[in-house]
Coordinates of C-alpha atoms and ligand atoms in Angstrom, one line a residue:
M1 CA -23.0 -26.9 8.0
D2 CA -25.2 -26.3 10.9
T3 CA -24.4 -23.8 13.6
G4 CA -23.3 -26.5 16.0
E5 CA -20.6 -27.7 13.6
F6 CA -19.9 -24.1 12.6
R7 CA -19.2 -23.2 16.3
K8 CA -16.9 -26.2 16.7
R9 CA -15.0 -25.5 13.5
A10 CA -14.7 -21.8 14.3
H11 CA -13.1 -22.6 17.7
E12 CA -10.7 -25.0 16.0
I13 CA -9.8 -22.4 13.4
A14 CA -9.2 -19.8 16.2
D15 CA -6.7 -22.2 17.7
W16 CA -5.2 -22.8 14.3
M17 CA -4.8 -19.0 13.9
A18 CA -3.2 -18.5 17.3
D19 CA -0.8 -21.5 16.7
Y20 CA 0.1 -20.0 13.3
L21 CA 0.9 -16.6 14.9
E22 CA 2.9 -18.2 17.7
G23 CA 5.0 -20.3 15.4
I24 CA 5.3 -18.0 12.4
G25 CA 8.9 -17.0 13.2
E26 CA 10.0 -20.7 12.7
R27 CA 8.8 -20.8 9.1
P28 CA 10.8 -19.7 6.1
V29 CA 9.7 -16.1 5.3
R30 CA 9.3 -16.6 1.6
S31 CA 7.6 -19.7 0.3
P32 CA 10.2 -22.3 -0.9
S33 CA 7.6 -23.6 -3.4
A34 CA 8.6 -24.0 -7.1
P35 CA 6.3 -22.8 -9.9
G36 CA 3.5 -25.3 -10.5
E37 CA 4.1 -27.3 -7.4
I38 CA 0.9 -26.3 -5.5
A39 CA -1.3 -26.6 -8.6
A40 CA 0.0 -30.1 -9.2
A41 CA -1.1 -31.1 -5.8
L42 CA -4.7 -30.1 -6.5
P43 CA -7.3 -32.2 -8.3
A44 CA -8.1 -31.2 -11.8
G45 CA -11.8 -30.7 -11.1
A46 CA -14.2 -29.8 -8.2
P47 CA -15.4 -32.7 -6.0
V48 CA -18.8 -34.1 -6.9
H49 CA -19.6 -34.9 -3.3
G50 CA -18.9 -32.8 -0.2
E51 CA -15.8 -33.8 1.8
P52 CA -15.2 -33.9 5.6
F53 CA -14.1 -30.6 7.1
D54 CA -11.1 -32.4 8.7
A55 CA -9.9 -33.3 5.2
I56 CA -10.1 -29.7 4.0
M57 CA -8.1 -28.5 7.0
A58 CA -5.5 -31.3 6.6
D59 CA -5.0 -30.2 2.9
L60 CA -4.7 -26.5 4.1
D61 CA -1.7 -27.5 6.1
R62 CA -0.3 -30.0 3.6
I63 CA -0.9 -28.2 0.3
V64 CA -1.6 -24.5 0.9
M65 CA 0.7 -23.5 3.8
P66 CA 4.0 -24.6 2.1
G67 CA 3.0 -22.2 -0.7
M68 CA 2.5 -19.2 1.5
T69 CA 4.9 -16.4 1.9
H70 CA 4.5 -15.1 5.5
W71 CA 3.8 -11.4 5.4
Q72 CA 3.2 -11.2 9.2
H73 CA 6.6 -12.9 9.8
P74 CA 8.8 -10.8 12.1
R75 CA 11.6 -10.9 9.6
F76 CA 9.6 -9.9 6.5
F77 CA 11.6 -7.0 5.1
A78 CA 10.4 -7.2 1.5
Y79 CA 8.3 -4.8 -0.7
F80 CA 6.4 -2.6 1.8
P81 CA 4.7 -4.2 4.8
A82 CA 1.1 -5.4 4.8
N83 CA 1.0 -5.5 8.5
A84 CA -2.2 -7.1 10.0
T85 CA -2.6 -6.8 13.7
P86 CA -4.6 -9.4 15.7
P87 CA -7.5 -7.0 16.3
S88 CA -7.8 -6.4 12.6
M89 CA -7.8 -10.2 12.0
L90 CA -10.6 -10.6 14.5
A91 CA -12.6 -7.8 12.9
E92 CA -12.2 -9.5 9.6
M93 CA -13.7 -12.7 11.1
I94 CA -16.8 -10.7 12.0
T95 CA -16.9 -9.0 8.6
A96 CA -16.7 -12.5 6.9
T97 CA -19.5 -13.8 9.1
L98 CA -21.8 -10.8 8.4
G99 CA -21.1 -11.3 4.7
A100 CA -22.6 -7.8 4.0
Q101 CA -22.3 -6.1 0.6
C102 CA -22.0 -2.5 1.6
M103 CA -22.5 -0.7 -1.7
L104 CA -25.4 1.6 -0.6
W105 CA -26.2 3.2 2.7
Q106 CA -29.3 1.1 2.8
T107 CA -27.5 -2.2 2.3
S108 CA -25.8 -1.6 5.8
P109 CA -26.2 1.9 7.3
A110 CA -23.6 1.0 10.0
A111 CA -21.0 0.2 7.4
T112 CA -21.5 3.6 5.6
E113 CA -21.7 5.7 8.8
L114 CA -18.8 3.9 10.5
E115 CA -16.7 4.5 7.4
T116 CA -17.6 8.2 7.3
R117 CA -16.7 8.7 11.0
L118 CA -13.6 6.6 10.8
L119 CA -12.2 8.6 7.9
E120 CA -12.8 11.7 9.9
W121 CA -10.8 10.1 12.7
L122 CA -8.0 9.3 10.3
R123 CA -8.1 12.7 8.7
G124 CA -7.5 14.2 12.2
M125 CA -4.8 11.7 13.0
I126 CA -2.7 12.6 9.9
G127 CA -3.3 16.3 10.1
L128 CA -5.4 16.9 7.0
P129 CA -7.6 20.1 7.1
G130 CA -11.3 19.7 7.9
G131 CA -12.5 20.2 4.3
F132 CA -11.3 16.7 3.1
A133 CA -13.9 13.9 2.9
G134 CA -12.7 10.3 2.9
V135 CA -13.6 6.9 1.5
I136 CA -12.0 3.5 1.9
Q137 CA -10.9 2.1 -1.5
D138 CA -9.5 -1.4 -2.0
S139 CA -6.1 -0.1 -3.0
A140 CA -4.1 3.0 -3.8
S141 CA -4.2 1.9 -7.4
S142 CA -8.0 2.4 -7.4
A143 CA -7.6 5.8 -5.6
V144 CA -5.2 7.1 -8.2
L145 CA -7.5 5.9 -11.0
C146 CA -10.4 7.7 -9.4
A147 CA -8.3 10.8 -9.1
I148 CA -7.2 10.7 -12.8
L149 CA -10.7 10.1 -14.0
T150 CA -12.0 13.1 -11.9
A151 CA -9.2 15.3 -13.0
R152 CA -9.8 14.3 -16.6
E153 CA -13.5 15.1 -16.4
R154 CA -12.7 18.4 -14.8
A155 CA -10.2 19.2 -17.6
L156 CA -12.8 18.3 -20.2
G157 CA -15.6 20.3 -18.8
W158 CA -17.3 17.1 -17.6
K159 CA -17.8 15.9 -21.2
G160 CA -15.4 12.9 -21.4
N161 CA -17.7 10.4 -19.8
E162 CA -20.6 11.4 -22.0
D163 CA -18.8 11.9 -25.4
G164 CA -15.7 9.6 -25.0
L165 CA -12.3 10.9 -25.7
A166 CA -12.1 10.6 -29.6
G167 CA -11.8 13.9 -31.2
G168 CA -11.0 15.7 -27.9
P169 CA -7.8 17.5 -27.0
E170 CA -4.6 15.7 -26.3
L171 CA -4.3 15.1 -22.5
A172 CA -1.2 15.0 -20.2
A173 CA -0.5 13.8 -16.7
Y174 CA 2.7 14.5 -14.7
A175 CA 4.7 12.2 -12.4
S176 CA 8.3 11.3 -11.9
D177 CA 10.3 8.1 -12.4
E178 CA 10.0 7.4 -8.7
T179 CA 6.2 7.3 -9.1
H180 CA 4.5 3.9 -8.5
S181 CA 3.6 1.9 -11.6
S182 CA -0.1 2.1 -10.6
V183 CA -0.1 5.7 -11.9
E184 CA 0.9 4.6 -15.4
K185 CA -1.7 1.9 -15.4
A186 CA -4.4 4.4 -14.3
A187 CA -3.2 6.8 -17.0
R188 CA -3.6 4.1 -19.6
I189 CA -7.1 3.1 -18.4
A190 CA -8.2 6.8 -18.2
G191 CA -7.3 7.3 -21.9
I192 CA -4.3 9.5 -21.3
G193 CA -1.9 6.7 -22.2
T194 CA 1.7 6.0 -21.4
R195 CA 2.8 8.6 -23.9
G196 CA 0.6 11.3 -22.2
L197 CA 2.2 10.6 -18.9
R198 CA 5.1 13.0 -18.7
R199 CA 8.1 11.8 -16.6
V200 CA 9.3 14.9 -14.8
A201 CA 13.0 15.1 -13.9
L202 CA 14.2 14.2 -10.4
D203 CA 16.4 16.3 -8.2
G204 CA 19.4 14.9 -6.3
D205 CA 17.2 13.4 -3.6
R206 CA 15.0 11.6 -6.2
R207 CA 12.2 14.1 -5.7
M208 CA 10.1 15.5 -8.5
D209 CA 11.8 18.7 -9.7
A210 CA 9.2 21.4 -9.3
A211 CA 10.9 23.7 -11.8
A212 CA 10.9 20.9 -14.4
L213 CA 7.3 20.3 -13.7
D214 CA 6.5 23.9 -14.2
A215 CA 8.3 23.9 -17.6
A216 CA 6.6 20.7 -18.7
I217 CA 3.1 22.0 -18.0
A218 CA 3.9 25.3 -19.7
R219 CA 5.3 23.5 -22.7
D220 CA 2.2 21.4 -23.1
M221 CA -0.1 24.3 -22.7
A222 CA 1.8 26.2 -25.4
G223 CA 1.4 23.2 -27.6
N224 CA -2.3 22.9 -27.1
V225 CA -2.0 19.8 -24.9
R226 CA -4.4 19.9 -21.9
P227 CA -2.7 19.2 -18.5
V228 CA -5.0 17.0 -16.4
I229 CA -3.2 16.0 -13.2
V230 CA 0.0 16.0 -11.3
I231 CA 0.8 13.0 -9.1
A232 CA 3.2 13.7 -6.2
T233 CA 4.6 10.9 -4.1
L234 CA 5.3 10.9 -0.4
G235 CA 7.5 7.9 0.2
S236 CA 8.3 6.4 -3.2
T237 CA 8.4 2.6 -3.5
G238 CA 12.0 2.4 -4.7
V239 CA 13.8 4.6 -2.1
G240 CA 11.1 6.3 0.0
A241 CA 11.7 9.7 -1.6
V242 CA 9.3 12.4 -0.4
D243 CA 8.3 15.0 -3.1
D244 CA 8.4 18.7 -2.0
L245 CA 4.7 19.1 -1.9
A246 CA 4.7 22.8 -1.2
S247 CA 6.7 23.6 -4.4
I248 CA 4.6 21.2 -6.5
A249 CA 1.4 22.5 -5.1
A250 CA 2.5 26.1 -6.0
V251 CA 3.0 25.0 -9.6
C252 CA -0.4 23.2 -9.8
R253 CA -2.1 26.3 -8.3
R254 CA -0.4 28.6 -10.8
H255 CA -1.6 26.4 -13.8
G256 CA -4.9 25.3 -12.3
V257 CA -4.0 21.6 -12.5
Y258 CA -5.4 18.9 -10.2
L259 CA -2.9 17.6 -7.6
H260 CA -3.2 14.0 -6.3
V261 CA -0.8 12.8 -3.5
D262 CA 0.2 9.2 -3.4
A263 CA 1.3 8.5 0.2
A264 CA 0.4 4.8 0.0
W265 CA 3.2 3.7 2.4
A266 CA 4.6 6.9 4.1
G267 CA 1.2 8.4 4.8
S268 CA 0.9 6.3 7.9
A269 CA 3.9 8.2 9.3
L270 CA 1.8 11.4 9.2
I271 CA 0.3 10.3 12.5
L272 CA 3.7 11.3 13.9
P273 CA 3.8 15.1 14.4
E274 CA 7.5 15.0 13.6
Y275 CA 6.7 14.0 10.0
R276 CA 3.8 16.4 9.4
A277 CA 6.1 18.7 7.4
M278 CA 5.6 16.2 4.5
I279 CA 2.2 17.7 3.9
E280 CA 3.2 21.3 3.8
G281 CA 1.2 22.7 0.8
I282 CA -1.8 20.5 1.6
E283 CA -4.2 23.5 1.1
S284 CA -3.7 23.2 -2.7
V285 CA -4.0 19.4 -2.8
D286 CA -7.2 17.9 -4.5
S287 CA -6.8 14.4 -3.2
L288 CA -4.5 12.2 -1.1
C289 CA -4.4 8.5 -0.5
F290 CA -2.6 6.4 2.0
N291 CA -2.9 2.7 2.9
P292 CA -3.6 1.8 6.5
H293 CA -3.2 -1.7 5.1
K294 CA 0.5 -1.2 4.6
W295 CA 1.8 0.2 7.8
L296 CA -1.0 1.0 10.2
G297 CA -1.8 -2.5 11.3
V298 CA -5.1 -2.8 9.3
Q299 CA -5.6 -6.0 7.3
F300 CA -5.4 -5.7 3.5
D301 CA -7.5 -4.1 2.0
C302 CA -7.9 -0.7 3.4
S303 CA -6.8 2.3 1.4
A304 CA -7.9 5.7 2.8
H305 CA -8.7 8.1 -0.1
F306 CA -9.4 11.8 0.9
V307 CA -10.8 14.3 -1.6
R308 CA -11.3 18.0 -1.2
D309 CA -14.4 18.0 -3.4
P310 CA -16.4 14.8 -3.1
D311 CA -19.0 16.2 -5.5
S312 CA -16.5 16.1 -8.4
L313 CA -15.6 12.5 -7.6
V314 CA -19.3 11.5 -7.4
R315 CA -20.1 13.4 -10.6
T316 CA -17.4 11.5 -12.3
L317 CA -18.3 8.0 -11.1
S318 CA -22.0 8.0 -10.3
I319 CA -24.3 6.1 -12.5
L320 CA -27.8 5.3 -11.1
P321 CA -29.8 2.4 -12.6
A322 CA -33.4 2.0 -11.3
Y323 CA -32.5 -1.2 -9.4
L324 CA -30.2 0.7 -7.1
Q325 CA -32.5 3.5 -6.2
G326 CA -34.0 3.7 -2.8
R327 CA -36.0 6.0 -0.6
E328 CA -32.8 7.7 0.7
T329 CA -31.0 8.1 -2.6
G330 CA -29.5 11.6 -2.7
S331 CA -29.9 12.3 1.0
V332 CA -27.3 9.8 2.3
I333 CA -23.8 8.8 1.2
D334 CA -23.8 5.8 -1.1
Y335 CA -20.1 4.9 -1.3
R336 CA -20.7 2.9 -4.6
D337 CA -20.5 6.4 -6.2
W338 CA -17.1 7.1 -4.7
G339 CA -15.1 4.2 -6.4
I340 CA -14.8 1.9 -9.4
P341 CA -16.6 -1.3 -8.2
L342 CA -20.2 -1.3 -7.2
G343 CA -19.8 -4.0 -4.5
R344 CA -18.0 -3.1 -1.3
R345 CA -16.7 -5.0 1.6
F346 CA -17.3 -3.8 5.2
R347 CA -13.8 -2.5 5.5
A348 CA -14.3 0.2 8.2
L349 CA -14.8 -2.5 11.0
K350 CA -11.2 -3.6 11.1
L351 CA -10.0 0.0 11.1
W352 CA -12.3 0.7 14.0
F353 CA -11.0 -2.3 15.9
V354 CA -7.4 -1.4 15.3
L355 CA -7.8 2.3 16.2
R356 CA -9.7 1.5 19.4
Y357 CA -7.5 -1.3 20.5
Y358 CA -4.1 0.4 20.1
G359 CA -5.1 4.1 20.2
V360 CA -3.1 6.6 18.3
S361 CA -0.3 6.4 20.8
G362 CA 0.1 2.6 20.4
L363 CA 0.3 3.0 16.6
Q364 CA 2.8 5.9 17.0
E365 CA 5.0 3.7 19.2
M366 CA 5.0 1.0 16.6
L367 CA 6.0 3.3 13.8
R368 CA 8.7 5.1 15.8
N369 CA 10.2 1.7 16.7
H370 CA 10.3 0.7 13.1
I371 CA 12.0 4.0 12.1
A372 CA 14.5 3.9 14.9
W373 CA 15.5 0.2 14.2
T374 CA 15.9 1.0 10.5
R375 CA 18.3 3.8 11.4
E376 CA 20.3 1.4 13.6
L377 CA 20.5 -1.1 10.7
A378 CA 21.6 1.7 8.4
S379 CA 24.5 2.6 10.7
Q380 CA 25.5 -1.1 10.8
I381 CA 25.6 -1.2 7.0
D382 CA 27.3 2.2 6.7
G383 CA 30.0 1.2 9.1
N384 CA 31.0 -2.0 7.2
G385 CA 33.5 -1.5 4.4
E386 CA 32.1 -4.3 2.3
F387 CA 28.6 -2.7 2.0
E388 CA 27.4 0.6 0.7
L389 CA 24.2 2.3 1.8
T390 CA 22.5 3.3 -1.5
S391 CA 19.4 5.1 -0.2
G392 CA 17.9 6.1 3.1
P393 CA 17.2 5.4 5.7
N394 CA 13.9 7.1 4.7
L395 CA 11.4 6.4 7.5
A396 CA 11.7 2.6 7.7
L397 CA 13.2 1.9 4.2
L398 CA 16.8 1.7 3.1
S399 CA 18.7 0.0 0.3
F400 CA 22.3 -1.2 0.1
R401 CA 24.7 -2.8 -2.3
W402 CA 27.4 -5.3 -1.5
R403 CA 30.7 -4.3 -2.9
P404 CA 33.4 -6.6 -1.7
A405 CA 37.0 -5.6 -2.2
G406 CA 38.6 -6.6 -5.5
R407 CA 35.3 -6.8 -7.5
A408 CA 34.9 -4.7 -10.6
E409 CA 31.8 -2.4 -10.8
E410 CA 30.4 -4.3 -13.8
E411 CA 30.3 -7.5 -11.7
L412 CA 28.3 -6.0 -8.8
D413 CA 24.8 -6.3 -10.3
E414 CA 25.2 -10.0 -10.8
L415 CA 26.8 -10.5 -7.4
N416 CA 24.1 -8.6 -5.6
Q417 CA 21.4 -10.6 -7.4
R418 CA 23.2 -13.8 -6.4
L419 CA 23.3 -12.6 -2.8
L420 CA 19.6 -11.6 -2.8
D421 CA 18.6 -15.0 -4.2
A422 CA 20.7 -16.8 -1.7
I423 CA 19.2 -14.8 1.2
N424 CA 15.7 -15.5 0.1
D425 CA 16.4 -19.2 -0.5
D426 CA 17.8 -19.4 3.0
G427 CA 14.4 -18.2 4.4
R428 CA 15.5 -16.5 7.6
I429 CA 14.8 -13.1 6.2
Y430 CA 13.0 -11.8 3.0
L431 CA 14.3 -8.9 1.0
T432 CA 13.6 -7.4 -2.5
S433 CA 15.6 -5.4 -5.0
N434 CA 15.4 -2.1 -6.9
R435 CA 17.4 -0.3 -9.4
I436 CA 18.9 3.1 -8.7
D437 CA 20.4 4.8 -11.8
G438 CA 20.5 1.4 -13.4
R439 CA 22.4 -0.3 -10.6
L440 CA 20.8 -3.2 -8.7
V441 CA 20.4 -2.5 -5.0
I442 CA 18.8 -4.6 -2.2
R443 CA 15.9 -3.0 -0.3
V444 CA 15.1 -3.5 3.3
S445 CA 11.7 -2.4 4.4
V446 CA 10.8 -2.7 8.1
G447 CA 7.2 -2.7 9.2
A448 CA 5.7 -6.0 10.2
H449 CA 3.8 -5.7 13.4
A450 CA 5.6 -8.7 14.9
T451 CA 9.1 -7.4 14.2
R452 CA 11.3 -6.6 17.2
R453 CA 14.6 -4.7 17.3
G454 CA 16.5 -8.0 17.5
D455 CA 15.0 -9.1 14.2
V456 CA 16.1 -6.0 12.4
L457 CA 19.6 -6.0 13.8
D458 CA 20.0 -9.7 13.2
A459 CA 19.2 -9.2 9.6
F460 CA 22.6 -7.7 8.9
R461 CA 24.3 -10.7 10.6
V462 CA 22.4 -13.0 8.3
I463 CA 23.2 -10.9 5.2
R464 CA 27.0 -11.0 6.0
E465 CA 26.9 -14.7 6.8
I466 CA 25.3 -15.5 3.5
A467 CA 27.5 -13.1 1.6
A468 CA 30.6 -14.9 2.9
R469 CA 29.5 -18.1 1.1
V470 CA 28.1 -16.6 -2.1
Ligands
PLP1 N1 1.9 3.8 -4.4 C1 3.0 3.5 -3.7 C2 4.0 4.5 -3.4 C3 3.2 2.1 -3.4 O1 4.3 1.7 -2.8 C4 2.2 1.2 -3.8 C5 2.5 -0.3 -3.5 O2 3.4 -0.7 -2.8 C6 1.1 1.6 -4.4 C7 0.9 2.9 -4.7 C8 0.0 0.6 -4.9 O3 -0.7 0.2 -3.7 P1 -1.9 -0.7 -3.8 O4 -1.4 -2.1 -3.8 O5 -2.8 -0.4 -2.6 O6 -2.6 -0.4 -5.1

């Protein structure tokens, strides 16, 4: 493709993108595609000869688009948001064009230095103390794996990487049942194992019980098990529970245990001064991660990972073959040493575009709207005798259960599952489920950038209308 054709196609694609965004609200939120349907429409092998670009674009519309679930849809209320704002999309077009591999300072100094500066901006925006240094990871899952590996090395006197874990002490990590599954996955990868991950009891608000944590660590220490790390959560995936960081931090301080904070979703709300109390106790935190790619308008992937002691992270993850050494090695930041993969995308550019385009106040307004509209939805649900609010509203997340009169408790799980399936098949809104104390509940998570108050309030009308015919 020569630059003349590239220019023409890029303009066409810009139009395609704007048309998509203008018409997104008319599409079913969740793809109606059946398993295997998209694969069946694709040829079994690669084309031997190149094809016209128009044919590729036609198949994008014909084959791919029906199989897409629309995360930027104004009535996407599933999972947590992955809200991509238009400036972030435009930045990603530039990133794609540059095609840079930003593993070392030398392989694009601007990528490294923008990332360092932008993470300082973010640190200030969310109220972290100056001592924290930041890096952009691809995901919160990677950040927690880095945290567990660093904590493990610290707990093993920096010998685990060298010697392996065989013959070493039994290791333990601590989290609650509200903790995201990425923590268990990371504990497995880091050699702590599912059995070494202690599930600390929850209090009545589904927060990790600090006294139970204290007892679990003391029990392990008495039994010659080495505590490695505690993972606290700000904004759990299930119900948005916010652990009492100050109490957990005090326990970690007392026992000298590493403390990582997973604020993947709720961390964005720290840009609102009225939610800063969530990080009381931050002085004793070793690392914290939140995802601007969830709720701060920055395209996936962009996970902000802050560490109090970058030397420990680098000591854990750095490995320096001759082919990666350069004149500046050791005197500049090489972010390849701060994460799992060697290769890195230029992720700071989209963050820069978003922060500059909206400013802190623009992003604060978006979050405050989402939180306020979720509260309005919660009071609609709460005021209706057929529905029970089962959690929240916590920030912009709530869950509910349909309990029509005359139905036995044992029937409600199946009934709510049928309601959820019917809602998602209908396509006007998209919701997901969770279990609280074993009971199936329906989650509503507000956070798409395109969502307006009417979309949120209308959701309950759609839910009731569909419930009436289930
Ligand atoms: N932690 C929490 C609380 C989450 O809700 C999620 C995902 O929703 C994650 C971690 C994992 O995030 P990622 O997809 O960035 O790994």
